[in-house]
XYZ file of C-alpha atoms in Angstrom:
698
model
C 16.870 1.756 24.265
C 17.463 3.535 21.033
C 20.691 1.886 21.784
C 21.183 -0.890 19.319
C 23.706 -1.824 20.858
C 22.450 -1.968 25.336
C 19.380 -4.278 23.749
C 21.597 -6.413 22.006
C 23.965 -7.161 25.746
C 20.474 -7.252 27.849
C 19.398 -10.777 24.732
C 22.958 -11.554 24.911
C 22.643 -11.934 28.680
C 18.864 -13.098 28.404
C 18.627 -15.647 25.775
C 22.097 -17.013 27.510
C 20.076 -17.992 30.774
C 18.348 -20.253 28.348
C 18.120 -24.178 27.588
C 18.122 -24.510 23.886
C 15.128 -25.697 23.815
C 13.769 -23.023 24.608
C 15.729 -20.748 22.359
C 14.448 -22.617 19.256
C 10.361 -21.437 20.731
C 11.076 -18.951 20.720
C 11.949 -17.432 17.318
C 7.837 -19.287 16.496
C 5.327 -16.611 15.665
C 4.017 -17.326 18.861
C 6.641 -16.918 21.157
C 6.448 -19.008 24.237
C 6.469 -18.115 27.304
C 8.895 -18.860 29.924
C 8.199 -18.809 33.355
C 11.519 -18.530 35.774
C 13.259 -16.014 33.706
C 10.153 -13.348 33.575
C 9.760 -13.974 30.101
C 5.828 -13.437 28.899
C 4.218 -14.944 25.414
C 4.588 -12.770 22.860
C 3.340 -12.872 19.344
C 4.972 -11.020 16.574
C 2.329 -11.573 14.034
C 0.568 -8.098 14.113
C -0.752 -5.821 10.888
C -1.271 -1.784 10.282
C -1.533 -1.259 6.639
C -4.275 1.561 7.572
C -4.818 1.266 11.037
C -4.535 -1.372 13.398
C -5.759 -4.801 12.142
C -7.792 -7.737 13.205
C -8.001 -6.585 16.788
C -11.156 -5.146 17.613
C -11.715 -1.381 16.853
C -9.606 0.905 15.238
C -9.638 3.659 13.654
C -10.080 2.824 9.520
C -7.564 5.388 7.500
C -8.312 4.539 3.304
C -6.068 2.169 2.244
C -2.302 1.870 1.555
C -2.671 3.462 -2.864
C -5.311 6.576 -1.298
C -3.004 7.110 0.884
C -0.645 6.836 -2.107
C -2.836 8.541 -4.341
C -1.454 11.545 -2.370
C 1.376 11.967 -3.015
C 1.658 13.504 0.961
C 4.652 12.105 2.748
C 3.711 14.387 6.150
C 0.489 12.474 5.847
C 1.934 9.146 5.840
C 4.024 9.524 9.123
C 0.952 11.350 10.345
C -1.209 7.938 10.196
C 2.215 5.403 10.891
C 1.907 7.319 14.265
C -1.317 6.456 15.081
C -1.038 3.201 14.329
C 1.691 3.498 16.523
C -1.008 5.308 20.008
C -3.645 2.840 18.852
C -1.036 -0.470 19.010
C 0.139 0.249 21.972
C -2.780 1.177 23.883
C -4.793 -1.587 22.702
C -1.211 -3.139 23.613
C -1.410 -1.341 27.233
C -4.972 -2.508 27.151
C -4.508 -6.057 26.575
C -1.418 -6.615 28.477
C -3.259 -5.630 31.741
C -5.513 -8.529 31.359
C -2.877 -10.876 30.242
C -3.955 -11.108 26.609
C -1.136 -12.282 24.230
C -3.441 -13.024 21.390
C -2.438 -12.730 18.034
C -2.740 -8.896 16.954
C -1.945 -7.912 19.615
C 1.558 -6.744 19.599
C 4.294 -4.191 18.899
C 6.090 -5.767 15.895
C 3.114 -4.418 12.703
C 3.562 -6.204 9.145
C 3.487 -3.018 7.232
C 4.543 -1.535 5.075
C 3.622 -3.637 2.442
C 7.102 -2.247 0.014
C 6.235 -3.738 -2.808
C 6.349 -2.577 -6.438
C 2.592 -2.351 -8.169
C 3.516 -3.094 -11.741
C 0.912 -5.467 -12.954
C -3.073 -4.252 -12.406
C -4.165 -7.186 -12.270
C -2.304 -8.297 -8.699
C -5.136 -8.374 -5.825
C -3.127 -7.331 -3.331
C -1.346 -4.358 -5.315
C -4.322 -1.812 -2.816
C -2.043 -2.861 -0.183
C 1.397 -0.957 -1.416
C 2.095 2.232 -2.733
C 1.709 2.138 -6.488
C 3.767 1.511 -9.692
C 6.700 3.808 -8.818
C 9.606 3.001 -6.705
C 10.975 6.467 -6.118
C 7.090 7.619 -4.766
C 7.424 4.287 -2.856
C 10.767 5.049 -0.973
C 9.560 7.885 0.245
C 5.930 7.131 1.753
C 7.242 4.231 2.919
C 10.103 5.424 4.812
C 7.555 8.479 6.078
C 5.314 5.647 7.247
C 8.425 3.377 9.324
C 9.329 6.630 11.172
C 6.306 7.617 11.948
C 5.968 4.110 13.286
C 8.481 3.693 14.983
C 8.957 6.752 15.977
C 11.832 9.241 17.301
C 11.628 8.729 22.017
C 14.073 7.041 23.653
C 11.787 3.697 22.730
C 10.617 2.030 19.950
C 7.073 3.320 19.570
C 6.009 -0.087 17.911
C 8.108 -1.965 15.318
C 6.958 -1.503 11.283
C 8.516 -4.614 8.862
C 9.035 -3.814 5.370
C 7.042 -5.994 3.368
C 7.544 -8.511 0.515
C 11.256 -8.516 0.101
C 12.183 -8.181 -2.677
C 10.115 -9.491 -5.903
C 6.570 -9.675 -5.705
C 3.424 -8.704 -6.720
C 1.851 -12.156 -8.259
C 0.483 -13.853 -9.663
C -1.677 -15.117 -6.375
C -2.780 -18.236 -7.130
C 1.260 -18.912 -8.833
C 3.288 -17.674 -5.048
C 4.068 -21.110 -3.488
C 5.699 -22.752 -6.110
C 6.447 -19.683 -8.355
C 10.796 -17.681 -9.882
C 10.410 -14.956 -10.234
C 13.432 -14.105 -12.638
C 13.967 -10.362 -12.877
C 17.234 -8.696 -14.316
C 20.074 -6.914 -13.370
C 18.668 -3.520 -13.973
C 15.416 -4.275 -12.903
C 16.431 -6.337 -9.684
C 18.294 -2.482 -8.769
C 16.779 0.342 -10.661
C 12.876 -1.019 -10.107
C 12.735 -4.344 -7.218
C 14.898 -3.062 -4.543
C 15.365 0.619 -4.332
C 12.467 0.704 -1.556
C 13.076 -1.860 1.143
C 17.285 -0.173 0.305
C 15.597 3.271 1.552
C 13.591 1.609 4.526
C 16.236 0.015 5.781
C 19.527 2.314 5.777
C 17.931 5.601 5.610
C 14.295 4.830 7.585
C 16.434 2.096 9.392
C 13.653 -0.145 9.715
C 13.337 -2.747 12.790
C 12.243 -5.400 10.434
C 12.672 -7.007 6.593
C 9.319 -10.058 5.880
C 10.292 -12.381 3.422
C 7.931 -12.996 -0.198
C 6.398 -16.280 -1.186
C 8.268 -16.868 -4.619
C 11.771 -17.775 -5.879
C 13.359 -14.391 -7.235
C 16.450 -15.494 -9.890
C 15.872 -19.680 -8.579
C 16.110 -18.884 -4.881
C 13.792 -19.539 -1.721
C 12.847 -15.590 -1.077
C 12.339 -16.797 2.519
C 16.505 -18.743 2.024
C 17.540 -16.612 0.081
C 21.291 -16.161 0.732
C 21.253 -13.553 -1.900
C 18.578 -11.713 -0.547
C 18.687 -12.178 2.879
C 22.789 -12.676 3.405
C 24.153 -10.417 0.582
C 22.479 -8.087 -0.013
C 20.118 -7.204 2.986
C 22.708 -7.561 5.711
C 26.229 -7.543 3.425
C 26.165 -5.237 2.190
C 22.740 -2.709 2.855
C 23.513 -3.839 6.802
C 21.182 -4.495 8.289
C 21.055 -5.408 11.605
C 17.045 -5.501 12.987
C 15.129 -8.988 12.330
C 13.831 -11.325 9.818
C 10.152 -12.790 9.236
C 9.443 -15.668 6.567
C 5.577 -15.140 5.468
C 3.010 -17.511 6.133
C 3.864 -20.941 5.979
C 6.114 -19.371 3.289
C 9.367 -21.558 4.587
C 6.657 -24.825 4.629
C 7.396 -24.374 0.480
C 10.298 -24.662 0.380
C 9.896 -28.631 0.525
C 5.951 -29.860 -0.606
C 6.730 -26.448 -3.921
C 9.599 -25.078 -4.466
C 11.424 -28.577 -4.321
C 14.106 -26.604 -2.898
C 14.185 -28.969 -0.172
C 13.861 -32.652 0.616
C 12.149 -32.389 4.555
C 10.836 -29.810 6.456
C 14.236 -29.819 8.648
C 16.080 -29.432 5.759
C 13.679 -26.191 4.616
C 13.605 -24.566 9.070
C 17.843 -25.237 8.830
C 17.938 -22.410 4.744
C 16.050 -19.851 6.345
C 17.767 -20.035 9.680
C 21.551 -20.600 7.989
C 20.418 -17.576 5.697
C 19.211 -15.264 8.318
C 15.538 -15.898 9.382
C 14.811 -15.270 12.956
C 11.541 -15.632 12.836
C 9.070 -18.309 11.482
C 5.382 -17.349 10.517
C 4.200 -20.854 10.341
C 4.893 -24.319 11.473
C 7.986 -25.402 10.071
C 10.448 -24.115 13.369
C 8.357 -26.394 15.461
C 10.965 -28.992 13.717
C 13.998 -26.701 14.708
C 15.828 -29.385 17.198
C 15.705 -31.916 14.728
C 16.885 -30.570 12.389
C 19.746 -29.588 15.434
C 19.916 -33.376 16.307
C 20.450 -34.322 12.216
C 23.071 -31.654 12.785
C 21.692 -29.076 10.612
C 22.333 -25.744 12.320
C 23.884 -25.565 15.689
C 23.338 -23.795 18.816
C 25.105 -20.786 17.960
C 22.485 -20.542 14.809
C 19.723 -20.659 17.114
C 20.988 -18.177 19.646
C 21.416 -15.486 16.475
C 17.790 -15.777 15.873
C 16.480 -15.477 18.935
C 19.642 -13.050 20.101
C 18.092 -10.868 16.821
C 13.943 -10.988 18.180
C 15.013 -10.434 21.499
C 17.159 -7.141 20.601
C 13.259 -6.048 19.318
C 11.955 -6.039 22.003
C 14.426 -4.843 24.287
C 13.802 -1.355 21.907
C 10.757 -1.887 22.738
C 10.748 -1.507 26.230
C 8.467 -4.329 26.433
C 11.193 -5.160 30.259
C 10.429 -1.496 30.767
C 9.018 1.229 32.592
C 8.352 3.101 29.093
C 6.745 6.336 27.734
C 4.377 5.508 26.411
C 3.230 3.204 28.725
C 0.642 5.155 30.364
C -0.656 5.635 26.779
C -4.468 5.059 27.329
C -7.467 3.421 25.716
C -9.325 6.494 24.471
C -6.937 7.149 22.116
C -8.443 4.711 20.308
C -10.803 6.154 17.558
C -10.522 9.260 19.015
C -11.554 12.619 17.419
C -7.959 14.006 16.713
C -7.486 10.753 15.003
C -10.920 9.955 13.364
C -10.310 13.784 11.907
C -6.797 12.806 9.874
C -8.873 9.820 8.592
C -10.912 12.269 7.014
C -7.627 14.903 6.125
C -6.233 11.043 3.782
C -9.924 10.294 2.544
C -9.841 14.653 1.236
C -6.128 13.915 -0.156
C -6.664 10.152 -1.821
C -9.957 10.770 -3.775
C -8.622 11.730 -7.274
C -10.816 13.607 -10.015
C -10.344 12.169 -13.372
C -12.883 13.764 -15.324
C -15.069 16.761 -14.649
C -16.734 18.417 -17.499
C -17.901 20.884 -15.425
C -20.873 18.996 -13.493
C -18.726 18.911 -9.809
C -19.009 20.012 -8.248
C -22.885 18.993 -7.843
C -25.150 22.751 -6.756
C -28.198 22.477 -4.737
C -29.204 25.460 -6.160
C -31.873 23.876 -8.394
C -31.313 19.888 -7.768
C -34.604 18.297 -7.163
C -33.463 14.823 -6.606
C -30.004 12.923 -6.674
C -30.352 9.424 -7.459
C -26.953 7.525 -6.483
C -26.785 4.355 -7.489
C -24.805 0.576 -7.623
C -23.957 -1.740 -5.098
C -21.407 0.057 -3.546
C -23.091 2.661 -2.855
C -24.170 1.258 0.273
C -21.409 -1.243 0.874
C -19.479 -0.672 4.095
C -17.004 -3.736 2.672
C -16.285 -0.912 -0.092
C -14.431 1.723 2.476
C -12.185 -0.627 4.233
C -10.397 -2.624 1.630
C -8.164 -5.465 3.222
C -5.836 -5.572 5.877
C -8.605 -3.635 8.198
C -9.552 -2.946 11.859
C -13.147 -2.543 12.763
C -14.705 0.902 13.137
C -17.516 1.981 15.755
C -19.431 4.020 12.422
C -19.153 3.599 8.742
C -20.134 6.594 6.161
C -20.987 5.118 3.077
C -21.161 7.238 -0.116
C -24.670 6.622 -0.389
C -25.287 7.794 3.861
C -22.236 10.617 3.236
C -24.411 12.219 0.953
C -28.080 12.408 2.571
C -26.887 13.660 5.651
C -24.398 16.097 3.466
C -27.476 17.331 0.880
C -30.198 16.691 3.748
C -34.400 17.200 3.357
C -33.580 19.267 0.858
C -33.437 17.680 -1.876
C -34.947 14.213 -3.078
C -31.991 11.472 -2.763
C -33.369 7.948 -4.826
C -31.535 5.097 -4.137
C -31.207 1.302 -5.882
C -28.756 -1.288 -4.988
C -28.950 -1.933 -9.398
C -26.760 -4.942 -9.225
C -24.785 -7.545 -6.890
C -21.780 -6.540 -7.380
C -20.209 -9.504 -8.783
C -22.954 -12.056 -9.523
C -26.176 -12.134 -12.196
C -29.077 -10.862 -9.488
C -28.830 -10.292 -5.610
C -31.943 -11.360 -4.712
C -31.847 -15.886 -4.994
C -35.636 -16.493 -6.568
C -35.032 -13.279 -8.668
C -34.871 -13.057 -12.308
C -30.935 -11.655 -13.449
C -30.508 -8.403 -13.143
C -33.355 -7.807 -10.684
C -32.408 -4.824 -9.771
C -31.745 -2.773 -12.783
C -35.220 -1.542 -14.072
C -35.568 0.166 -10.199
C -32.062 1.218 -11.145
C -33.024 3.027 -14.523
C -36.192 4.120 -12.792
C -34.807 6.584 -10.226
C -32.425 7.552 -13.189
C -35.119 8.654 -14.619
C -36.418 10.749 -11.202
C -32.973 12.152 -10.699
C -31.898 15.239 -12.049
C -27.912 13.472 -11.626
C -26.931 10.098 -11.478
C -23.819 8.968 -8.420
C -23.229 5.623 -10.001
C -20.996 3.867 -7.858
C -19.128 1.254 -9.252
C -16.501 -0.970 -8.581
C -14.851 -4.167 -6.169
C -14.134 -5.185 -3.056
C -12.015 -6.972 -1.087
C -13.693 -10.131 -1.734
C -12.287 -9.607 -5.224
C -9.353 -8.394 -5.458
C -7.198 -8.954 -2.175
C -4.721 -11.895 -1.275
C -5.052 -15.327 -2.218
C -7.517 -17.427 0.808
C -8.545 -14.229 1.533
C -10.432 -13.805 -1.007
C -13.852 -14.948 -2.562
C -12.563 -14.726 -6.081
C -10.909 -18.364 -6.166
C -10.798 -17.867 -9.299
C -8.357 -15.789 -9.707
C -7.062 -16.280 -6.645
C -7.211 -13.252 -5.549
C -6.316 -10.962 -9.186
C -8.439 -9.709 -11.751
C -7.758 -11.874 -14.654
C -9.093 -8.627 -16.463
C -8.806 -5.100 -16.161
C -13.041 -4.988 -16.670
C -15.517 -4.313 -14.210
C -17.619 -7.370 -13.059
C -20.818 -7.870 -16.280
C -23.373 -7.066 -14.051
C -21.560 -3.595 -13.501
C -20.590 -2.725 -17.753
C -24.698 -3.503 -17.713
C -25.709 -1.186 -15.292
C -23.280 1.569 -15.761
C -24.815 1.459 -20.016
C -28.869 1.211 -18.676
C -27.859 3.902 -16.506
C -26.269 6.587 -19.543
C -28.974 5.184 -21.873
C -30.962 7.302 -19.694
C -30.068 10.851 -20.910
C -29.428 11.926 -17.003
C -25.782 13.056 -16.337
C -24.192 11.020 -14.549
C -21.291 11.161 -12.186
C -19.113 7.883 -11.958
C -17.716 7.061 -8.908
C -15.337 3.540 -8.756
C -14.029 2.110 -5.660
C -10.769 -0.114 -6.335
C -7.692 -0.214 -4.939
C -5.639 -0.595 -8.813
C -6.771 0.962 -12.332
C -9.819 -0.582 -14.350
C -10.666 0.087 -18.128
C -13.427 2.690 -17.303
C -13.026 3.862 -21.303
C -16.529 3.638 -21.341
C -16.841 5.616 -18.513
C -14.881 8.195 -20.012
C -16.591 8.521 -23.636
C -20.031 8.744 -21.977
C -20.058 10.027 -18.331
C -19.552 13.542 -17.542
C -17.631 12.744 -14.810
C -15.523 9.981 -13.315
C -14.174 9.754 -10.162
C -11.930 7.384 -8.069
C -12.062 7.060 -4.540
C -9.895 3.512 -4.128
C -11.182 2.424 -0.585
C -11.452 5.279 1.582
C -11.360 4.461 5.018
C -14.014 3.797 7.007
C -16.135 7.179 7.649
C -15.455 8.196 3.873
C -18.440 8.323 2.247
C -18.658 11.673 5.023
C -15.795 13.276 3.158
C -16.235 11.945 -0.374
C -19.965 13.864 0.154
C -17.895 17.014 0.896
C -15.617 16.330 -2.356
C -18.614 16.248 -4.618
C -20.729 18.818 -3.899
C -17.026 21.586 -3.621
C -16.586 21.737 -0.374
C -13.049 20.259 -0.578
C -11.124 20.285 -3.978
C -10.006 16.897 -5.100
C -6.027 16.820 -5.294
C -5.496 13.347 -4.882
C -2.891 11.477 -8.263
C -3.190 8.505 -9.723
C -0.437 6.754 -7.955
C -0.806 4.320 -10.788
C -1.388 4.747 -14.208
C -4.393 3.335 -15.769
C -4.191 1.295 -19.496
C -7.391 1.765 -21.557
C -6.717 -2.270 -21.525
C -4.730 -5.779 -21.270
C -3.738 -6.320 -24.640
C -0.274 -4.050 -24.954
C 0.319 -5.449 -21.444
C 3.241 -8.154 -21.296
C 2.153 -12.031 -19.589
C 1.238 -11.020 -15.714
C 4.116 -13.678 -15.290
C 6.880 -11.712 -16.627
C 8.293 -9.871 -13.903
C 10.503 -7.708 -17.161
C 10.061 -4.008 -16.488
C 9.771 -3.866 -20.027
C 6.113 -2.300 -21.047
C 5.027 -2.302 -17.760
C 5.026 1.044 -15.681
C 4.309 4.771 -16.789
C 8.400 4.643 -16.914
C 8.383 1.796 -19.785
C 5.196 1.395 -21.007
C 5.551 3.437 -24.799
C 1.464 3.392 -25.676
C -1.303 5.141 -25.330
C -2.475 4.980 -21.738
C -6.268 6.597 -20.888
C -5.272 7.712 -17.715
C -1.775 9.053 -17.290
C 0.294 7.980 -13.248
C 0.752 11.270 -11.391
C -1.948 12.710 -12.973
C -5.747 14.659 -11.515
C -8.016 16.775 -11.475
C -9.303 19.775 -9.133
C -12.140 22.144 -9.163
C -9.937 25.206 -9.329
C -7.253 26.936 -11.973
C -3.840 26.503 -11.494
C 0.070 26.747 -12.541
C 3.174 26.004 -11.731
C 4.289 29.406 -12.881
C 8.134 29.606 -12.970
C 10.592 27.118 -12.014
C 14.718 26.635 -11.731
C 16.560 23.767 -11.603
C 19.969 23.920 -10.436
C 22.553 20.718 -9.327
C 24.126 20.573 -5.734
C 26.346 18.562 -4.974
C 25.585 14.760 -7.435
C 21.844 15.803 -7.086
C 19.199 18.593 -8.238
C 17.158 21.015 -6.315
C 14.159 23.223 -7.415
C 12.500 25.885 -6.564
C 8.888 26.524 -8.601
C 5.625 28.879 -8.218
C 2.946 27.903 -7.878
C -0.111 30.685 -9.029
C -3.764 29.811 -8.103
C -6.032 31.513 -10.770
C -9.298 30.521 -9.963
C -11.599 31.328 -7.260
C -11.541 28.402 -5.197
C -8.483 27.249 -2.529
C -7.439 24.144 -4.042
C -4.237 22.024 -3.317
C -2.001 20.329 -5.824
C 1.072 18.359 -6.138
C 4.259 19.991 -7.850
C 5.828 17.047 -9.726
C 9.889 16.896 -11.027
C 10.630 14.385 -13.446
C 14.091 13.589 -14.841
C 15.073 12.073 -18.477
C 18.934 11.935 -18.190
C 19.780 12.162 -22.118
C 21.916 8.089 -21.255
C 21.043 5.133 -23.088
C 20.904 3.306 -19.197
C 18.225 6.034 -18.835
C 14.397 4.536 -18.582
C 12.420 4.936 -21.300
C 10.680 7.364 -20.239
C 10.732 10.588 -18.277
C 11.161 9.052 -13.692
C 9.808 10.816 -11.117
C 12.217 12.598 -8.737
C 10.463 14.434 -6.675
C 6.976 16.324 -5.163
C 5.619 18.442 -2.897
C 1.834 19.175 -1.759
C 1.247 22.694 -1.536
C -1.441 24.810 -0.991
C -2.421 28.070 -2.789
C -5.354 30.033 -1.798
C -7.297 31.907 -4.585
C -6.162 34.211 -6.977
C -2.137 34.010 -4.954
C 1.243 32.614 -5.256
C 3.339 30.055 -3.329
C 6.994 29.053 -3.880
C 7.456 25.601 -3.069
C 11.468 23.967 -2.904
C 10.885 20.446 -4.180
C 13.122 17.651 -2.011
C 14.734 16.193 -4.754
C 15.543 11.531 -4.709
C 19.133 12.029 -4.063
C 20.447 9.881 -7.175
C 18.394 12.416 -9.642
C 21.168 12.466 -12.119
C 22.307 8.607 -12.100
C 20.763 5.664 -13.313
C 20.811 1.945 -13.706
C 23.283 -0.200 -15.943
C 21.997 -3.640 -17.595
C 24.928 -5.053 -14.996
C 23.011 -3.469 -12.270
C 25.435 -0.316 -11.587
C 24.008 2.363 -10.335
C 26.690 5.389 -12.225
C 26.709 8.135 -13.333
C 23.209 9.588 -16.120
C 25.529 11.770 -17.181
C 26.056 15.117 -18.778
C 23.203 15.758 -19.945
C 19.337 15.652 -18.199
C 15.634 17.193 -18.839
C 13.487 17.565 -15.818
C 10.017 18.787 -16.541
C 7.953 20.529 -13.320
C 3.766 20.736 -12.972
C 1.421 19.262 -12.400
C 1.846 15.455 -13.889
C 4.309 13.701 -16.273
C 5.654 15.245 -18.737
C 3.374 12.887 -20.787
C 1.291 14.291 -24.490
C -1.713 12.539 -22.375
C -1.519 14.622 -19.421
C -0.683 17.406 -21.056
C -4.003 16.696 -23.430
C -6.983 15.966 -20.280
C -5.091 19.448 -18.003
C -4.549 21.728 -20.959
C -1.407 22.505 -19.952
C 2.343 21.369 -20.445
C 5.464 21.069 -17.654
C 7.330 23.733 -17.501
C 10.167 22.695 -18.886
C 13.634 22.391 -17.939
C 17.459 22.161 -19.346
C 20.463 21.276 -17.020
C 23.700 19.479 -17.761
C 26.008 19.359 -14.174
């Protein structure tokens, strides 16, 4: 049933038997049953960002930004396949009990392929980072893994939030994101285009905000002209939740709820997450929509249901409940955690050696936090392993492990009746009695997340700056002052101002939100059983002073492609415990793009994984100010050996986008760099290596 024409034929036949009212009701996210036609109820709303979410136990993988740090399309595809398998297992079990509730269907509203353009955005950790090419490649792998290659769709993926959406959360219901034609085609649209044209994504979700004056869930430009017209999208379109209501209550582009329903439907929004489409029949009675409009949307929705095999026997019907959080899936989650962790600084203290260690201090509000493991849009794990628990289990009884929470995540005391910073003296005592301190700081979904889903009411889920909460900064300084070596482990979904740690700590590790059992793998990394291999999918700036206003959607001065100051840690950067180099590389033009082959040599005594990164800079006035990522490949290299690797390249590597938003040739001359990071001075200073620079002419 991957034959869309046949699925559409069956959809037309079924919808043709419905009354107008029945068809209109099917456009709700909680579509009711039609018993006389054998149509069961179906809830379109399910989440699968990094594991099946909100419907009980499931394998909980690292948050999306963490898997982005792995720079590994194979990994992302496998994670998405697990989500589809566990989603099918749940669907089979729940539907057998006639449970058609929310979060129990097979239409997953993932992945989020918005560009993480500003580090203050609270939902950035749901994305694959700040780069359009990386986002597109990982997003494509996710969609293909989720939807599978069987006779039917294993599950239906949804590219969100179309198209120019990345905060501020507090303004999203009435904000107009203004983006130039160049920024649209160079930054905000490419990942969506790839998922539609190359991955055949089944659904697209609109954003809350307006883009260049039009509400995204009712935009003729985005939905009609570009998505369905230019790109040929054949699937269904879903509104973000209660976004259509914003048309008349916040954006003020319509006057009534019926007009809002009509604007969305006329421009191709097939299913409404919210309650605006409850008024669709009134819109019909007022002449704002036609029966043909309603029928078309219903046919698209039932086409998806037929593609999923929801009215047939399929190869997925026998996927059993035993697949949920099985050993194989947990092992994949461990692999994802291992590949995601980014080593930002190491003065040689890592990996830790048990020999000579008598006591290790584990301190910090995220050291024993389950919330810091899971990010947002998460499922439930049957077991959680925090960083503290992972270290305790790893070190065993040979070395004493002291623990102190140190401080609350953000409030000024842990105990309500205690003094301010009532845990800091305990933290100092732990540090004084330890040979080395592992200080675990950061945020969780209560401080960075989605507006309405977070406890950070002051910024609606966004960050006001890049600083750790004040109580954590005070804790860091107090522990450092003791004089023992400090390993800072930062658990956040976004870039933070880590300048103090860079200057004063022996090592700095970015662990993201590493998954339900992430503490186990983090302990393996700290103790040297695994060499860190993650690379930053976002830029870590020194602060926000050099960044444009949060509300400014121009890319000038943003992300590694456009930022012209000195950063703390660059996009693409990450250290390992080993020693490797790109011994040689060559780049040749093939047809309209590039082919790059490199030799990676492991000159150290530890088996490692590295990420070969290729950046391209065209000799063109239309090129981005800095070289842009155009290819990457993860490679495993055993100690003392060399491996040849062919790096898949962006098919548009030799093109640029002009001010009119047109894709044109970048000219005849290109600078191509091949290395383990960007070809910038800061990366060279931090790694002690320079990228191999190649000149390519067409």
